[in-house]
Amino acid sequence: GATPSIRFDTKAPDAQSAPAISGNPSTITINTPTFTGTAEAGTTVTLYDTDGTTILGTATATGGNWSIASSTLTDASHTIKAKATDAAGNISGYSAGTTFTVNTAPTITATGTLTSMSTTYGIASAEQSITVSGTNLTEGIKVTAPSGFEVSKDNSSYSANVTVGAAGKVNASTVYVRLAAATPAGPYSGNVTAGSTGATNVNIATNATNMVNKANATITLSSLTATYDGTPKSAIATTNPLNLTGITI
């Protein structure tokens, strides 16, 4: 009969790619990311955390491609590597590592630069804008204006503060800032503050030279008469009790 043959497979699987996260971010805000990569078709890919011993998941490289949803990662820096094992039990070396930071704490980001604003009492200044966003939030982002200013989400309805978004992720949103029409004359400055419970407040400073100028006052005196004993008598203004400047009596 035919002589039986024995074939020994002692060759380790071909090198696999480094585990990849979509977009290859340096920081992620979820702690169970999905990694993808390539390896020798049919091999079993094992994903390892930074220490090289903690296993985060396994998958088969079907057609040479694999995808693994990681087990929970701590909030910290991680370097993730993979190994491939073939049907004969041969194990590859580690792949190149993918390094990133996990941060699942509520986080607010605010960007923008506010330049000098000026107006005249009774008239709101021209608006400027900043952008706010957030991740892992327990509620929306409350944006609060400093004294003398007001904020708006639509550049139409203004108030001392506005709330942007809700719990979870808040995509980049524009907030408008201006000096309020009712702000008394004088210089104003301070921080626009973006806050949410559990997150660190983020401040954007207004310019140090914002100014509300005095308005010109127009006073008209008319019908200055009074009745004391049934006989009309003229009432003559002879003083300037409010000490208004530019007024001649």
PDB file of N, CA and C in Angstrom, residues 46-106:
ATOM      1  N   THR A  46      -5.430  37.224  18.882  1.00  0.00           N
ATOM      2  CA  THR A  46      -5.660  37.568  20.280  1.00  0.00           C
ATOM      3  C   THR A  46      -5.135  38.969  20.533  1.00  0.00           C
ATOM      4  N   LEU A  47      -5.971  39.781  21.177  1.00  0.00           N
ATOM      5  CA  LEU A  47      -5.639  41.178  21.451  1.00  0.00           C
ATOM      6  C   LEU A  47      -5.140  41.304  22.883  1.00  0.00           C
ATOM      7  N   TYR A  48      -4.014  42.008  23.067  1.00  0.00           N
ATOM      8  CA  TYR A  48      -3.410  42.156  24.393  1.00  0.00           C
ATOM      9  C   TYR A  48      -3.313  43.627  24.789  1.00  0.00           C
ATOM     10  N   ASP A  49      -3.484  43.861  26.092  1.00  0.00           N
ATOM     11  CA  ASP A  49      -3.309  45.206  26.640  1.00  0.00           C
ATOM     12  C   ASP A  49      -1.819  45.484  26.838  1.00  0.00           C
ATOM     13  N   THR A  50      -1.525  46.629  27.409  1.00  0.00           N
ATOM     14  CA  THR A  50      -0.166  47.143  27.522  1.00  0.00           C
ATOM     15  C   THR A  50       0.809  46.164  28.162  1.00  0.00           C
ATOM     16  N   ASP A  51       0.347  45.440  29.193  1.00  0.00           N
ATOM     17  CA  ASP A  51       1.260  44.539  29.912  1.00  0.00           C
ATOM     18  C   ASP A  51       1.629  43.286  29.116  1.00  0.00           C
ATOM     19  N   GLY A  52       0.955  43.055  27.983  1.00  0.00           N
ATOM     20  CA  GLY A  52       1.284  41.908  27.144  1.00  0.00           C
ATOM     21  C   GLY A  52       0.698  40.600  27.627  1.00  0.00           C
ATOM     22  N   THR A  53      -0.026  40.615  28.734  1.00  0.00           N
ATOM     23  CA  THR A  53      -0.628  39.383  29.259  1.00  0.00           C
ATOM     24  C   THR A  53      -2.141  39.489  29.399  1.00  0.00           C
ATOM     25  N   THR A  54      -2.659  40.680  29.600  1.00  0.00           N
ATOM     26  CA  THR A  54      -4.103  40.865  29.737  1.00  0.00           C
ATOM     27  C   THR A  54      -4.763  40.749  28.371  1.00  0.00           C
ATOM     28  N   ILE A  55      -5.628  39.743  28.214  1.00  0.00           N
ATOM     29  CA  ILE A  55      -6.290  39.500  26.941  1.00  0.00           C
ATOM     30  C   ILE A  55      -7.579  40.326  26.872  1.00  0.00           C
ATOM     31  N   LEU A  56      -7.733  41.058  25.770  1.00  0.00           N
ATOM     32  CA  LEU A  56      -8.890  41.930  25.585  1.00  0.00           C
ATOM     33  C   LEU A  56      -9.943  41.324  24.672  1.00  0.00           C
ATOM     34  N   GLY A  57      -9.591  40.241  23.955  1.00  0.00           N
ATOM     35  CA  GLY A  57     -10.552  39.614  23.064  1.00  0.00           C
ATOM     36  C   GLY A  57      -9.866  38.791  21.996  1.00  0.00           C
ATOM     37  N   THR A  58     -10.626  37.918  21.331  1.00  0.00           N
ATOM     38  CA  THR A  58     -10.089  37.093  20.245  1.00  0.00           C
ATOM     39  C   THR A  58     -11.072  37.065  19.088  1.00  0.00           C
ATOM     40  N   ALA A  59     -10.550  36.758  17.902  1.00  0.00           N
ATOM     41  CA  ALA A  59     -11.398  36.632  16.714  1.00  0.00           C
ATOM     42  C   ALA A  59     -10.640  35.837  15.658  1.00  0.00           C
ATOM     43  N   THR A  60     -11.357  35.291  14.700  1.00  0.00           N
ATOM     44  CA  THR A  60     -10.746  34.575  13.583  1.00  0.00           C
ATOM     45  C   THR A  60     -10.535  35.535  12.415  1.00  0.00           C
ATOM     46  N   ALA A  61      -9.367  35.444  11.810  1.00  0.00           N
ATOM     47  CA  ALA A  61      -9.058  36.293  10.655  1.00  0.00           C
ATOM     48  C   ALA A  61      -9.722  35.680   9.424  1.00  0.00           C
ATOM     49  N   THR A  62     -10.977  36.015   9.206  1.00  0.00           N
ATOM     50  CA  THR A  62     -11.736  35.482   8.078  1.00  0.00           C
ATOM     51  C   THR A  62     -11.327  36.207   6.801  1.00  0.00           C
ATOM     52  N   GLY A  63     -10.793  35.425   5.852  1.00  0.00           N
ATOM     53  CA  GLY A  63     -10.314  36.067   4.627  1.00  0.00           C
ATOM     54  C   GLY A  63      -9.150  36.996   4.872  1.00  0.00           C
ATOM     55  N   GLY A  64      -8.519  36.843   6.038  1.00  0.00           N
ATOM     56  CA  GLY A  64      -7.378  37.683   6.379  1.00  0.00           C
ATOM     57  C   GLY A  64      -7.727  38.925   7.172  1.00  0.00           C
ATOM     58  N   ASN A  65      -9.023  39.154   7.431  1.00  0.00           N
ATOM     59  CA  ASN A  65      -9.439  40.346   8.180  1.00  0.00           C
ATOM     60  C   ASN A  65     -10.074  39.942   9.509  1.00  0.00           C
ATOM     61  N   TRP A  66      -9.824  40.727  10.536  1.00  0.00           N
ATOM     62  CA  TRP A  66     -10.410  40.447  11.834  1.00  0.00           C
ATOM     63  C   TRP A  66     -10.934  41.712  12.491  1.00  0.00           C
ATOM     64  N   SER A  67     -11.851  41.552  13.432  1.00  0.00           N
ATOM     65  CA  SER A  67     -12.427  42.669  14.187  1.00  0.00           C
ATOM     66  C   SER A  67     -12.719  42.176  15.592  1.00  0.00           C
ATOM     67  N   ILE A  68     -12.285  42.956  16.576  1.00  0.00           N
ATOM     68  CA  ILE A  68     -12.476  42.562  17.976  1.00  0.00           C
ATOM     69  C   ILE A  68     -13.016  43.758  18.764  1.00  0.00           C
ATOM     70  N   ALA A  69     -14.155  43.545  19.442  1.00  0.00           N
ATOM     71  CA  ALA A  69     -14.662  44.532  20.394  1.00  0.00           C
ATOM     72  C   ALA A  69     -13.957  44.281  21.721  1.00  0.00           C
ATOM     73  N   SER A  70     -13.181  45.237  22.158  1.00  0.00           N
ATOM     74  CA  SER A  70     -12.358  45.071  23.357  1.00  0.00           C
ATOM     75  C   SER A  70     -13.201  44.941  24.614  1.00  0.00           C
ATOM     76  N   SER A  71     -12.687  44.215  25.574  1.00  0.00           N
ATOM     77  CA  SER A  71     -13.264  44.252  26.918  1.00  0.00           C
ATOM     78  C   SER A  71     -12.939  45.622  27.515  1.00  0.00           C
ATOM     79  N   THR A  72     -13.474  45.904  28.688  1.00  0.00           N
ATOM     80  CA  THR A  72     -13.387  47.252  29.249  1.00  0.00           C
ATOM     81  C   THR A  72     -11.953  47.667  29.557  1.00  0.00           C
ATOM     82  N   LEU A  73     -11.590  48.849  29.077  1.00  0.00           N
ATOM     83  CA  LEU A  73     -10.273  49.439  29.333  1.00  0.00           C
ATOM     84  C   LEU A  73     -10.391  50.503  30.424  1.00  0.00           C
ATOM     85  N   THR A  74      -9.362  50.633  31.231  1.00  0.00           N
ATOM     86  CA  THR A  74      -9.338  51.676  32.258  1.00  0.00           C
ATOM     87  C   THR A  74      -9.042  53.035  31.629  1.00  0.00           C
ATOM     88  N   ASP A  75      -9.407  54.090  32.353  1.00  0.00           N
ATOM     89  CA  ASP A  75      -9.042  55.441  31.907  1.00  0.00           C
ATOM     90  C   ASP A  75      -7.547  55.631  32.125  1.00  0.00           C
ATOM     91  N   ALA A  76      -6.789  55.501  31.078  1.00  0.00           N
ATOM     92  CA  ALA A  76      -5.326  55.581  31.157  1.00  0.00           C
ATOM     93  C   ALA A  76      -4.766  55.486  29.745  1.00  0.00           C
ATOM     94  N   SER A  77      -3.444  55.518  29.651  1.00  0.00           N
ATOM     95  CA  SER A  77      -2.780  55.299  28.365  1.00  0.00           C
ATOM     96  C   SER A  77      -2.641  53.793  28.131  1.00  0.00           C
ATOM     97  N   HIS A  78      -2.875  53.365  26.902  1.00  0.00           N
ATOM     98  CA  HIS A  78      -2.792  51.950  26.549  1.00  0.00           C
ATOM     99  C   HIS A  78      -1.994  51.779  25.258  1.00  0.00           C
ATOM    100  N   THR A  79      -1.255  50.685  25.187  1.00  0.00           N
ATOM    101  CA  THR A  79      -0.620  50.254  23.949  1.00  0.00           C
ATOM    102  C   THR A  79      -1.113  48.840  23.656  1.00  0.00           C
ATOM    103  N   ILE A  80      -1.877  48.694  22.590  1.00  0.00           N
ATOM    104  CA  ILE A  80      -2.544  47.434  22.264  1.00  0.00           C
ATOM    105  C   ILE A  80      -1.776  46.713  21.154  1.00  0.00           C
ATOM    106  N   LYS A  81      -1.528  45.396  21.374  1.00  0.00           N
ATOM    107  CA  LYS A  81      -0.828  44.577  20.382  1.00  0.00           C
ATOM    108  C   LYS A  81      -1.634  43.305  20.132  1.00  0.00           C
ATOM    109  N   ALA A  82      -1.290  42.602  19.068  1.00  0.00           N
ATOM    110  CA  ALA A  82      -2.004  41.373  18.722  1.00  0.00           C
ATOM    111  C   ALA A  82      -1.021  40.253  18.408  1.00  0.00           C
ATOM    112  N   LYS A  83      -1.473  39.017  18.623  1.00  0.00           N
ATOM    113  CA  LYS A  83      -0.757  37.823  18.200  1.00  0.00           C
ATOM    114  C   LYS A  83      -1.726  36.944  17.403  1.00  0.00           C
ATOM    115  N   ALA A  84      -1.171  36.144  16.474  1.00  0.00           N
ATOM    116  CA  ALA A  84      -1.987  35.223  15.689  1.00  0.00           C
ATOM    117  C   ALA A  84      -1.547  33.792  15.958  1.00  0.00           C
ATOM    118  N   THR A  85      -2.509  32.884  16.071  1.00  0.00           N
ATOM    119  CA  THR A  85      -2.241  31.466  16.299  1.00  0.00           C
ATOM    120  C   THR A  85      -2.879  30.656  15.173  1.00  0.00           C
ATOM    121  N   ASP A  86      -2.092  29.783  14.501  1.00  0.00           N
ATOM    122  CA  ASP A  86      -2.673  28.992  13.413  1.00  0.00           C
ATOM    123  C   ASP A  86      -3.239  27.673  13.947  1.00  0.00           C
ATOM    124  N   ALA A  87      -3.803  26.859  13.035  1.00  0.00           N
ATOM    125  CA  ALA A  87      -4.474  25.625  13.426  1.00  0.00           C
ATOM    126  C   ALA A  87      -3.529  24.624  14.072  1.00  0.00           C
ATOM    127  N   ALA A  88      -2.236  24.718  13.751  1.00  0.00           N
ATOM    128  CA  ALA A  88      -1.248  23.798  14.318  1.00  0.00           C
ATOM    129  C   ALA A  88      -0.749  24.267  15.673  1.00  0.00           C
ATOM    130  N   GLY A  89      -1.230  25.432  16.115  1.00  0.00           N
ATOM    131  CA  GLY A  89      -0.815  25.948  17.409  1.00  0.00           C
ATOM    132  C   GLY A  89       0.400  26.833  17.368  1.00  0.00           C
ATOM    133  N   ASN A  90       0.894  27.131  16.152  1.00  0.00           N
ATOM    134  CA  ASN A  90       2.038  28.036  16.034  1.00  0.00           C
ATOM    135  C   ASN A  90       1.579  29.467  16.324  1.00  0.00           C
ATOM    136  N   ILE A  91       2.367  30.182  17.096  1.00  0.00           N
ATOM    137  CA  ILE A  91       1.995  31.532  17.532  1.00  0.00           C
ATOM    138  C   ILE A  91       2.986  32.548  16.974  1.00  0.00           C
ATOM    139  N   SER A  92       2.456  33.604  16.426  1.00  0.00           N
ATOM    140  CA  SER A  92       3.309  34.673  15.903  1.00  0.00           C
ATOM    141  C   SER A  92       3.866  35.504  17.046  1.00  0.00           C
ATOM    142  N   GLY A  93       4.772  36.380  16.719  1.00  0.00           N
ATOM    143  CA  GLY A  93       5.200  37.384  17.688  1.00  0.00           C
ATOM    144  C   GLY A  93       4.152  38.483  17.785  1.00  0.00           C
ATOM    145  N   TYR A  94       4.389  39.444  18.674  1.00  0.00           N
ATOM    146  CA  TYR A  94       3.472  40.566  18.798  1.00  0.00           C
ATOM    147  C   TYR A  94       3.502  41.428  17.539  1.00  0.00           C
ATOM    148  N   SER A  95       2.365  41.961  17.203  1.00  0.00           N
ATOM    149  CA  SER A  95       2.307  42.971  16.148  1.00  0.00           C
ATOM    150  C   SER A  95       2.889  44.277  16.676  1.00  0.00           C
ATOM    151  N   ALA A  96       3.009  45.262  15.803  1.00  0.00           N
ATOM    152  CA  ALA A  96       3.332  46.614  16.261  1.00  0.00           C
ATOM    153  C   ALA A  96       2.203  47.090  17.165  1.00  0.00           C
ATOM    154  N   GLY A  97       2.502  47.989  18.079  1.00  0.00           N
ATOM    155  CA  GLY A  97       1.504  48.461  19.030  1.00  0.00           C
ATOM    156  C   GLY A  97       0.770  49.699  18.560  1.00  0.00           C
ATOM    157  N   THR A  98      -0.449  49.856  19.053  1.00  0.00           N
ATOM    158  CA  THR A  98      -1.248  51.059  18.828  1.00  0.00           C
ATOM    159  C   THR A  98      -1.461  51.720  20.184  1.00  0.00           C
ATOM    160  N   THR A  99      -1.011  52.969  20.307  1.00  0.00           N
ATOM    161  CA  THR A  99      -1.053  53.670  21.595  1.00  0.00           C
ATOM    162  C   THR A  99      -2.088  54.790  21.573  1.00  0.00           C
ATOM    163  N   PHE A 100      -2.847  54.909  22.646  1.00  0.00           N
ATOM    164  CA  PHE A 100      -3.871  55.943  22.767  1.00  0.00           C
ATOM    165  C   PHE A 100      -4.229  56.075  24.246  1.00  0.00           C
ATOM    166  N   THR A 101      -5.014  57.083  24.556  1.00  0.00           N
ATOM    167  CA  THR A 101      -5.478  57.309  25.929  1.00  0.00           C
ATOM    168  C   THR A 101      -6.991  57.172  25.979  1.00  0.00           C
ATOM    169  N   VAL A 102      -7.473  56.476  27.009  1.00  0.00           N
ATOM    170  CA  VAL A 102      -8.915  56.375  27.251  1.00  0.00           C
ATOM    171  C   VAL A 102      -9.301  57.415  28.294  1.00  0.00           C
ATOM    172  N   ASN A 103     -10.281  58.238  27.970  1.00  0.00           N
ATOM    173  CA  ASN A 103     -10.786  59.241  28.917  1.00  0.00           C
ATOM    174  C   ASN A 103     -12.308  59.246  28.842  1.00  0.00           C
ATOM    175  N   THR A 104     -12.945  58.622  29.808  1.00  0.00           N
ATOM    176  CA  THR A 104     -14.404  58.545  29.821  1.00  0.00           C
ATOM    177  C   THR A 104     -15.033  59.539  30.789  1.00  0.00           C
ATOM    178  N   ALA A 105     -14.222  60.418  31.372  1.00  0.00           N
ATOM    179  CA  ALA A 105     -14.759  61.437  32.282  1.00  0.00           C
ATOM    180  C   ALA A 105     -15.519  62.486  31.476  1.00  0.00           C
ATOM    181  N   PRO A 106     -16.546  63.110  32.073  1.00  0.00           N
ATOM    182  CA  PRO A 106     -17.232  64.207  31.379  1.00  0.00           C
ATOM    183  C   PRO A 106     -16.225  65.293  31.010  1.00  0.00           C
TER     184      PRO A 106
END
